[in-house]
PDB file of C-alpha atoms in Angstrom:
ATOM      1  CA  ALA A  15      96.900 112.210 144.948  1.00 68.00           C
ATOM      2  CA  GLN A  16      95.938 113.949 141.705  1.00 75.00           C
ATOM      3  CA  SER A  17      95.692 117.745 141.690  1.00 86.00           C
ATOM      4  CA  VAL A  18      94.711 120.458 139.099  1.00 93.00           C
ATOM      5  CA  SER A  19      96.433 123.822 138.976  1.00 94.00           C
ATOM      6  CA  GLN A  20      94.999 126.836 137.147  1.00 94.00           C
ATOM      7  CA  HIS A  21      97.441 129.504 136.532  1.00 87.00           C
ATOM      8  CA  ASN A  22      95.543 132.622 136.791  1.00 87.00           C
ATOM      9  CA  HIS A  23      92.697 133.367 139.350  1.00 90.00           C
ATOM     10  CA  HIS A  24      91.657 136.666 137.632  1.00 94.00           C
ATOM     11  CA  VAL A  25      91.858 137.542 133.974  1.00 96.00           C
ATOM     12  CA  ILE A  26      90.695 140.886 132.471  1.00 97.00           C
ATOM     13  CA  LEU A  27      90.462 141.245 128.751  1.00 97.00           C
ATOM     14  CA  SER A  28      88.925 143.625 126.256  1.00 97.00           C
ATOM     15  CA  GLU A  29      86.356 142.366 123.744  1.00 96.00           C
ATOM     16  CA  ALA A  30      88.033 140.734 120.625  1.00 96.00           C
ATOM     17  CA  ALA A  31      91.141 139.847 122.537  1.00 97.00           C
ATOM     18  CA  SER A  32      92.528 136.255 122.512  1.00 97.00           C
ATOM     19  CA  LEU A  33      92.161 134.053 125.577  1.00 97.00           C
ATOM     20  CA  GLU A  34      94.321 131.409 126.980  1.00 97.00           C
ATOM     21  CA  LEU A  35      93.751 129.940 130.431  1.00 97.00           C
ATOM     22  CA  GLY A  36      96.294 127.505 131.692  1.00 96.00           C
ATOM     23  CA  CYS A  37      95.587 124.204 133.420  1.00 96.00           C
ATOM     24  CA  ASN A  38      98.118 121.655 134.632  1.00 96.00           C
ATOM     25  CA  TYR A  39      97.402 118.397 136.390  1.00 94.00           C
ATOM     26  CA  SER A  40      99.434 115.866 138.344  1.00 90.00           C
ATOM     27  CA  TYR A  41      98.460 112.315 137.659  1.00 80.00           C
ATOM     28  CA  GLY A  42     100.423 109.670 135.935  1.00 71.00           C
ATOM     29  CA  GLY A  43      97.734 107.486 134.575  1.00 78.00           C
ATOM     30  CA  THR A  44      95.039 107.954 131.933  1.00 81.00           C
ATOM     31  CA  VAL A  45      92.969 110.922 132.674  1.00 85.00           C
ATOM     32  CA  ASN A  46      89.859 112.603 131.228  1.00 89.00           C
ATOM     33  CA  LEU A  47      90.031 116.293 130.919  1.00 93.00           C
ATOM     34  CA  PHE A  48      87.261 119.019 131.103  1.00 94.00           C
ATOM     35  CA  TRP A  49      86.662 122.648 131.079  1.00 96.00           C
ATOM     36  CA  TYR A  50      83.489 123.851 132.760  1.00 94.00           C
ATOM     37  CA  VAL A  51      82.130 127.464 132.816  1.00 94.00           C
ATOM     38  CA  GLN A  52      79.978 129.017 135.471  1.00 90.00           C
ATOM     39  CA  TYR A  53      78.173 132.219 134.387  1.00 91.00           C
ATOM     40  CA  PRO A  54      77.025 134.586 136.998  1.00 86.00           C
ATOM     41  CA  GLY A  55      74.148 133.206 138.924  1.00 81.00           C
ATOM     42  CA  GLN A  56      74.042 130.096 136.895  1.00 84.00           C
ATOM     43  CA  HIS A  57      75.183 126.529 137.569  1.00 80.00           C
ATOM     44  CA  LEU A  58      78.187 124.770 135.917  1.00 86.00           C
ATOM     45  CA  GLN A  59      78.221 123.896 132.264  1.00 88.00           C
ATOM     46  CA  LEU A  60      80.423 121.736 130.324  1.00 90.00           C
ATOM     47  CA  LEU A  61      82.461 123.577 127.782  1.00 94.00           C
ATOM     48  CA  LEU A  62      84.591 120.815 126.438  1.00 94.00           C
ATOM     49  CA  LYS A  63      85.987 117.373 127.184  1.00 91.00           C
ATOM     50  CA  TYR A  64      88.977 115.169 126.238  1.00 92.00           C
ATOM     51  CA  PHE A  65      88.953 111.409 126.600  1.00 87.00           C
ATOM     52  CA  SER A  66      91.078 110.194 123.713  1.00 86.00           C
ATOM     53  CA  GLY A  67      92.189 110.886 120.064  1.00 90.00           C
ATOM     54  CA  ASP A  68      92.752 114.215 118.701  1.00 93.00           C
ATOM     55  CA  PRO A  69      94.433 116.447 121.476  1.00 94.00           C
ATOM     56  CA  LEU A  70      92.901 119.490 120.100  1.00 96.00           C
ATOM     57  CA  VAL A  71      89.236 119.558 121.124  1.00 96.00           C
ATOM     58  CA  LYS A  72      86.557 122.032 120.185  1.00 95.00           C
ATOM     59  CA  GLY A  73      83.713 122.934 122.541  1.00 93.00           C
ATOM     60  CA  ILE A  74      80.821 125.158 122.522  1.00 92.00           C
ATOM     61  CA  LYS A  75      80.754 128.977 121.996  1.00 93.00           C
ATOM     62  CA  GLY A  76      84.089 128.951 120.005  1.00 95.00           C
ATOM     63  CA  PHE A  77      86.355 127.415 122.909  1.00 97.00           C
ATOM     64  CA  GLU A  78      88.878 124.952 122.085  1.00 97.00           C
ATOM     65  CA  ALA A  79      91.529 123.299 124.251  1.00 97.00           C
ATOM     66  CA  GLU A  80      94.842 121.310 123.684  1.00 96.00           C
ATOM     67  CA  PHE A  81      95.913 118.399 125.619  1.00 95.00           C
ATOM     68  CA  ILE A  82      99.668 118.133 125.814  1.00 95.00           C
ATOM     69  CA  LYS A  83     100.563 114.925 127.441  1.00 91.00           C
ATOM     70  CA  SER A  84     104.238 115.567 127.966  1.00 92.00           C
ATOM     71  CA  LYS A  85     103.508 118.814 129.708  1.00 94.00           C
ATOM     72  CA  PHE A  86     100.426 117.517 131.766  1.00 93.00           C
ATOM     73  CA  SER A  87      98.472 120.504 130.521  1.00 95.00           C
ATOM     74  CA  PHE A  88      95.099 121.259 129.122  1.00 97.00           C
ATOM     75  CA  ASN A  89      94.912 124.885 128.277  1.00 97.00           C
ATOM     76  CA  LEU A  90      91.653 126.525 127.195  1.00 97.00           C
ATOM     77  CA  ARG A  91      91.701 128.937 124.188  1.00 97.00           C
ATOM     78  CA  LYS A  92      89.389 131.271 122.387  1.00 97.00           C
ATOM     79  CA  PRO A  93      90.618 133.574 119.612  1.00 97.00           C
ATOM     80  CA  SER A  94      88.209 136.491 120.159  1.00 97.00           C
ATOM     81  CA  VAL A  95      86.313 136.857 123.496  1.00 97.00           C
ATOM     82  CA  GLN A  96      82.916 138.649 123.954  1.00 96.00           C
ATOM     83  CA  TRP A  97      81.551 140.403 126.882  1.00 96.00           C
ATOM     84  CA  SER A  98      79.156 137.385 127.296  1.00 95.00           C
ATOM     85  CA  ASP A  99      82.130 135.350 128.017  1.00 97.00           C
ATOM     86  CA  THR A 100      82.440 136.943 131.379  1.00 97.00           C
ATOM     87  CA  ALA A 101      82.342 133.877 133.720  1.00 96.00           C
ATOM     88  CA  GLU A 102      84.333 131.666 135.928  1.00 94.00           C
ATOM     89  CA  TYR A 103      86.249 128.736 134.266  1.00 96.00           C
ATOM     90  CA  PHE A 104      87.121 125.578 135.978  1.00 95.00           C
ATOM     91  CA  CYS A 105      89.482 122.981 134.669  1.00 96.00           C
ATOM     92  CA  ALA A 106      88.843 119.472 135.864  1.00 94.00           C
ATOM     93  CA  VAL A 107      90.448 116.062 135.854  1.00 92.00           C
ATOM     94  CA  ARG A 108      88.838 112.631 136.172  1.00 87.00           C
ATOM     95  CA  SER A 109      90.706 109.576 136.678  1.00 78.00           C
ATOM     96  CA  GLY A 110      89.376 105.995 137.456  1.00 68.00           C
ATOM     97  CA  GLY A 111      86.086 105.715 139.095  1.00 66.00           C
ATOM     98  CA  PHE A 112      84.442 108.791 137.750  1.00 72.00           C
ATOM     99  CA  LYS A 113      85.836 110.934 140.532  1.00 78.00           C
ATOM    100  CA  THR A 114      86.465 114.553 139.085  1.00 86.00           C
ATOM    101  CA  ILE A 115      88.817 117.067 140.732  1.00 88.00           C
ATOM    102  CA  PHE A 116      88.465 120.712 139.875  1.00 92.00           C
ATOM    103  CA  GLY A 117      91.037 123.504 139.798  1.00 93.00           C
ATOM    104  CA  ALA A 118      90.620 126.679 141.848  1.00 91.00           C
ATOM    105  CA  GLY A 119      88.950 128.474 138.875  1.00 93.00           C
ATOM    106  CA  THR A 120      89.716 131.557 136.866  1.00 95.00           C
ATOM    107  CA  ARG A 121      87.455 134.404 136.934  1.00 94.00           C
ATOM    108  CA  LEU A 122      87.418 136.263 133.449  1.00 97.00           C
ATOM    109  CA  PHE A 123      86.046 139.713 133.016  1.00 97.00           C
ATOM    110  CA  VAL A 124      85.627 140.936 129.503  1.00 97.00           C
ATOM    111  CA  LYS A 125      85.345 144.642 129.156  1.00 95.00           C
ATOM    112  CA  ALA A 126      82.916 145.884 126.473  1.00 88.00           C
TER     113      ALA A 126
ATOM    114  CA  SER B  20      71.081 114.042 129.260  1.00 73.00           C
ATOM    115  CA  ALA B  21      70.232 113.962 132.950  1.00 80.00           C
ATOM    116  CA  VAL B  22      68.127 116.535 134.630  1.00 86.00           C
ATOM    117  CA  ILE B  23      68.885 117.284 138.340  1.00 91.00           C
ATOM    118  CA  SER B  24      66.772 119.016 140.850  1.00 93.00           C
ATOM    119  CA  GLN B  25      67.839 119.951 144.357  1.00 95.00           C
ATOM    120  CA  LYS B  26      65.620 121.070 147.272  1.00 96.00           C
ATOM    121  CA  PRO B  27      65.870 123.412 148.901  1.00 96.00           C
ATOM    122  CA  SER B  28      67.394 125.931 146.469  1.00 94.00           C
ATOM    123  CA  ARG B  29      68.500 128.016 149.506  1.00 95.00           C
ATOM    124  CA  ASP B  30      68.161 128.075 153.131  1.00 97.00           C
ATOM    125  CA  ILE B  31      69.311 130.346 156.131  1.00 97.00           C
ATOM    126  CA  CYS B  32      69.953 128.215 159.281  1.00 97.00           C
ATOM    127  CA  GLN B  33      70.901 128.750 162.836  1.00 97.00           C
ATOM    128  CA  ARG B  34      74.214 127.459 164.325  1.00 97.00           C
ATOM    129  CA  GLY B  35      73.777 123.913 165.763  1.00 97.00           C
ATOM    130  CA  THR B  36      70.921 122.789 163.741  1.00 97.00           C
ATOM    131  CA  SER B  37      70.990 120.422 160.740  1.00 98.00           C
ATOM    132  CA  LEU B  38      69.777 120.556 157.186  1.00 98.00           C
ATOM    133  CA  THR B  39      68.967 117.822 154.764  1.00 98.00           C
ATOM    134  CA  ILE B  40      69.416 118.580 150.990  1.00 98.00           C
ATOM    135  CA  GLN B  41      67.675 116.292 148.434  1.00 98.00           C
ATOM    136  CA  CYS B  42      68.792 115.569 144.952  1.00 97.00           C
ATOM    137  CA  GLN B  43      66.437 114.002 142.390  1.00 96.00           C
ATOM    138  CA  VAL B  44      67.491 112.845 138.885  1.00 93.00           C
ATOM    139  CA  ASP B  45      65.234 112.234 136.122  1.00 91.00           C
ATOM    140  CA  SER B  46      66.787 109.046 135.072  1.00 88.00           C
ATOM    141  CA  GLN B  47      68.791 106.180 136.552  1.00 87.00           C
ATOM    142  CA  VAL B  48      72.342 107.110 136.965  1.00 85.00           C
ATOM    143  CA  THR B  49      75.454 105.056 137.732  1.00 78.00           C
ATOM    144  CA  MET B  50      77.391 107.634 140.001  1.00 83.00           C
ATOM    145  CA  MET B  51      76.145 110.265 142.204  1.00 91.00           C
ATOM    146  CA  PHE B  52      78.396 112.811 144.025  1.00 94.00           C
ATOM    147  CA  TRP B  53      78.121 115.662 146.455  1.00 97.00           C
ATOM    148  CA  TYR B  54      80.308 118.701 146.152  1.00 96.00           C
ATOM    149  CA  ARG B  55      80.750 121.923 148.151  1.00 96.00           C
ATOM    150  CA  GLN B  56      81.541 125.241 146.684  1.00 91.00           C
ATOM    151  CA  GLN B  57      82.571 127.715 149.357  1.00 88.00           C
ATOM    152  CA  PRO B  58      82.320 131.553 148.630  1.00 81.00           C
ATOM    153  CA  GLY B  59      84.941 132.566 146.100  1.00 76.00           C
ATOM    154  CA  GLN B  60      86.435 128.964 145.871  1.00 80.00           C
ATOM    155  CA  SER B  61      86.272 125.979 143.473  1.00 83.00           C
ATOM    156  CA  LEU B  62      84.230 122.700 143.960  1.00 90.00           C
ATOM    157  CA  THR B  63      85.455 120.390 146.523  1.00 92.00           C
ATOM    158  CA  LEU B  64      84.230 116.741 146.450  1.00 92.00           C
ATOM    159  CA  ILE B  65      82.630 115.685 149.559  1.00 95.00           C
ATOM    160  CA  ALA B  66      81.661 112.098 148.763  1.00 94.00           C
ATOM    161  CA  THR B  67      80.421 109.575 146.282  1.00 92.00           C
ATOM    162  CA  ALA B  68      76.907 108.575 147.133  1.00 93.00           C
ATOM    163  CA  ASN B  69      76.712 104.699 146.698  1.00 85.00           C
ATOM    164  CA  GLN B  70      73.432 103.074 146.054  1.00 84.00           C
ATOM    165  CA  GLY B  71      72.563 100.437 148.753  1.00 81.00           C
ATOM    166  CA  SER B  72      75.683 101.024 150.719  1.00 83.00           C
ATOM    167  CA  GLU B  73      77.744 103.711 152.825  1.00 88.00           C
ATOM    168  CA  ALA B  74      79.031 106.664 150.955  1.00 92.00           C
ATOM    169  CA  THR B  75      82.629 107.090 150.183  1.00 92.00           C
ATOM    170  CA  TYR B  76      84.118 110.245 151.773  1.00 95.00           C
ATOM    171  CA  GLU B  77      87.049 112.291 150.664  1.00 92.00           C
ATOM    172  CA  SER B  78      89.779 113.414 152.990  1.00 90.00           C
ATOM    173  CA  GLY B  79      88.550 115.931 155.485  1.00 93.00           C
ATOM    174  CA  PHE B  80      84.951 114.959 155.351  1.00 96.00           C
ATOM    175  CA  VAL B  81      83.301 112.451 157.752  1.00 96.00           C
ATOM    176  CA  ILE B  82      80.042 110.633 157.867  1.00 96.00           C
ATOM    177  CA  ASP B  83      79.004 112.148 161.269  1.00 97.00           C
ATOM    178  CA  LYS B  84      79.094 115.562 159.762  1.00 97.00           C
ATOM    179  CA  PHE B  85      77.724 114.817 156.368  1.00 97.00           C
ATOM    180  CA  PRO B  86      75.607 111.749 156.428  1.00 97.00           C
ATOM    181  CA  ILE B  87      74.442 110.779 152.925  1.00 96.00           C
ATOM    182  CA  SER B  88      71.791 108.439 151.715  1.00 94.00           C
ATOM    183  CA  ARG B  89      71.189 106.873 148.321  1.00 94.00           C
ATOM    184  CA  PRO B  90      68.227 104.550 148.473  1.00 92.00           C
ATOM    185  CA  ASN B  91      67.875 104.107 144.670  1.00 91.00           C
ATOM    186  CA  LEU B  92      69.525 105.157 141.372  1.00 90.00           C
ATOM    187  CA  THR B  93      67.579 108.439 141.063  1.00 93.00           C
ATOM    188  CA  PHE B  94      67.636 109.995 144.448  1.00 95.00           C
ATOM    189  CA  SER B  95      70.141 110.950 147.264  1.00 96.00           C
ATOM    190  CA  THR B  96      70.197 113.175 150.352  1.00 97.00           C
ATOM    191  CA  LEU B  97      73.017 115.100 151.982  1.00 98.00           C
ATOM    192  CA  THR B  98      72.628 116.271 155.492  1.00 98.00           C
ATOM    193  CA  VAL B  99      74.755 119.045 156.887  1.00 98.00           C
ATOM    194  CA  SER B 100      74.950 118.297 160.744  1.00 98.00           C
ATOM    195  CA  ASN B 101      75.340 120.693 163.664  1.00 97.00           C
ATOM    196  CA  MET B 102      76.111 123.475 161.478  1.00 97.00           C
ATOM    197  CA  SER B 103      78.471 126.403 161.923  1.00 97.00           C
ATOM    198  CA  PRO B 104      79.019 129.441 159.914  1.00 96.00           C
ATOM    199  CA  GLU B 105      82.011 127.789 158.169  1.00 95.00           C
ATOM    200  CA  ASP B 106      79.430 125.430 156.712  1.00 96.00           C
ATOM    201  CA  SER B 107      77.920 128.231 154.602  1.00 96.00           C
ATOM    202  CA  SER B 108      78.398 127.181 151.030  1.00 96.00           C
ATOM    203  CA  ILE B 109      76.766 126.006 147.875  1.00 94.00           C
ATOM    204  CA  TYR B 110      76.132 122.278 148.021  1.00 97.00           C
ATOM    205  CA  LEU B 111      76.041 120.495 144.639  1.00 96.00           C
ATOM    206  CA  CYS B 112      74.637 117.253 143.632  1.00 95.00           C
ATOM    207  CA  SER B 113      76.429 115.722 140.393  1.00 93.00           C
ATOM    208  CA  VAL B 114      75.760 112.595 138.389  1.00 91.00           C
ATOM    209  CA  VAL B 115      77.482 110.639 135.799  1.00 84.00           C
ATOM    210  CA  GLY B 116      75.100 109.100 133.487  1.00 69.00           C
ATOM    211  CA  PRO B 117      72.417 108.189 132.661  1.00 59.00           C
ATOM    212  CA  GLN B 118      72.585 104.626 132.292  1.00 54.00           C
ATOM    213  CA  ARG B 119      71.579 103.500 128.635  1.00 52.00           C
ATOM    214  CA  GLN B 120      70.451 100.305 127.332  1.00 46.00           C
ATOM    215  CA  ALA B 121      72.609  99.343 124.330  1.00 44.00           C
ATOM    216  CA  GLY B 122      72.174  96.169 122.607  1.00 44.00           C
ATOM    217  CA  GLY B 123      70.939  94.382 125.799  1.00 39.00           C
ATOM    218  CA  SER B 124      73.952  95.524 127.883  1.00 40.00           C
ATOM    219  CA  ARG B 125      73.857  98.495 130.315  1.00 39.00           C
ATOM    220  CA  THR B 126      76.479 101.182 129.615  1.00 43.00           C
ATOM    221  CA  SER B 127      77.029 104.669 131.122  1.00 43.00           C
ATOM    222  CA  THR B 128      77.753 107.715 129.422  1.00 50.00           C
ATOM    223  CA  ASP B 129      80.851 109.802 130.688  1.00 69.00           C
ATOM    224  CA  THR B 130      79.127 113.116 130.838  1.00 77.00           C
ATOM    225  CA  GLN B 131      78.926 114.543 134.237  1.00 84.00           C
ATOM    226  CA  TYR B 132      76.035 116.820 135.092  1.00 86.00           C
ATOM    227  CA  PHE B 133      75.585 119.181 137.938  1.00 89.00           C
ATOM    228  CA  GLY B 134      72.489 120.219 139.818  1.00 91.00           C
ATOM    229  CA  PRO B 135      71.666 123.940 140.389  1.00 90.00           C
ATOM    230  CA  GLY B 136      72.960 123.878 143.886  1.00 93.00           C
ATOM    231  CA  THR B 137      71.693 124.506 147.475  1.00 96.00           C
ATOM    232  CA  ARG B 138      72.735 127.831 148.941  1.00 95.00           C
ATOM    233  CA  LEU B 139      73.232 127.531 152.640  1.00 97.00           C
ATOM    234  CA  THR B 140      73.927 130.349 154.932  1.00 96.00           C
ATOM    235  CA  VAL B 141      74.519 129.437 158.589  1.00 97.00           C
ATOM    236  CA  LEU B 142      74.135 132.225 161.137  1.00 96.00           C
TER     237      LEU B 142
END
């Protein structure tokens, strides 16, 4: 069965610091990869997605992620975080049939 | 894009009762799913709601506890039956779609959308 692992459950950064959130998945076939964000009191929003092509994908709000197939990883990055990036971030993997599996989530707190 | 609404947005229920959650989408969609997000945890897929047939349940979830209906391509319900405090959670409807007409053939987009959720508290 496929699974998704997010390395950090809680991350605390100061504004302007760089961010990298780790995500690894286990599935041998073709996958689609996603990062979602959930701001406090709001519902899930799609940050970015990878289906095929350039393994470096850019999303909204300055976020990007790199798909490294050999490492089964899809890490999320942002060069300089803002206080408004405080949220919970979920990595997700979809294989055939549109069924999407989510990681446990990483709570990011950005200190102003 | 698909706009999803859920009813109720929140409810407080007594142990042993049942609650039916409705999910309405503003366009026809290929796939509909029900997720649960327990306090402090990630999203767990409960089932895939199949139009015109029985839902497909994930391991650990059964039809008797979480009966699902999907009478058409825009609507689904999830019932949480015989509730206990462990069922306190946010229940989310999710869709992949909408279906688009493209050159006479129907295709589905790959984007997955989530509803606002139903926050359920069981006392």
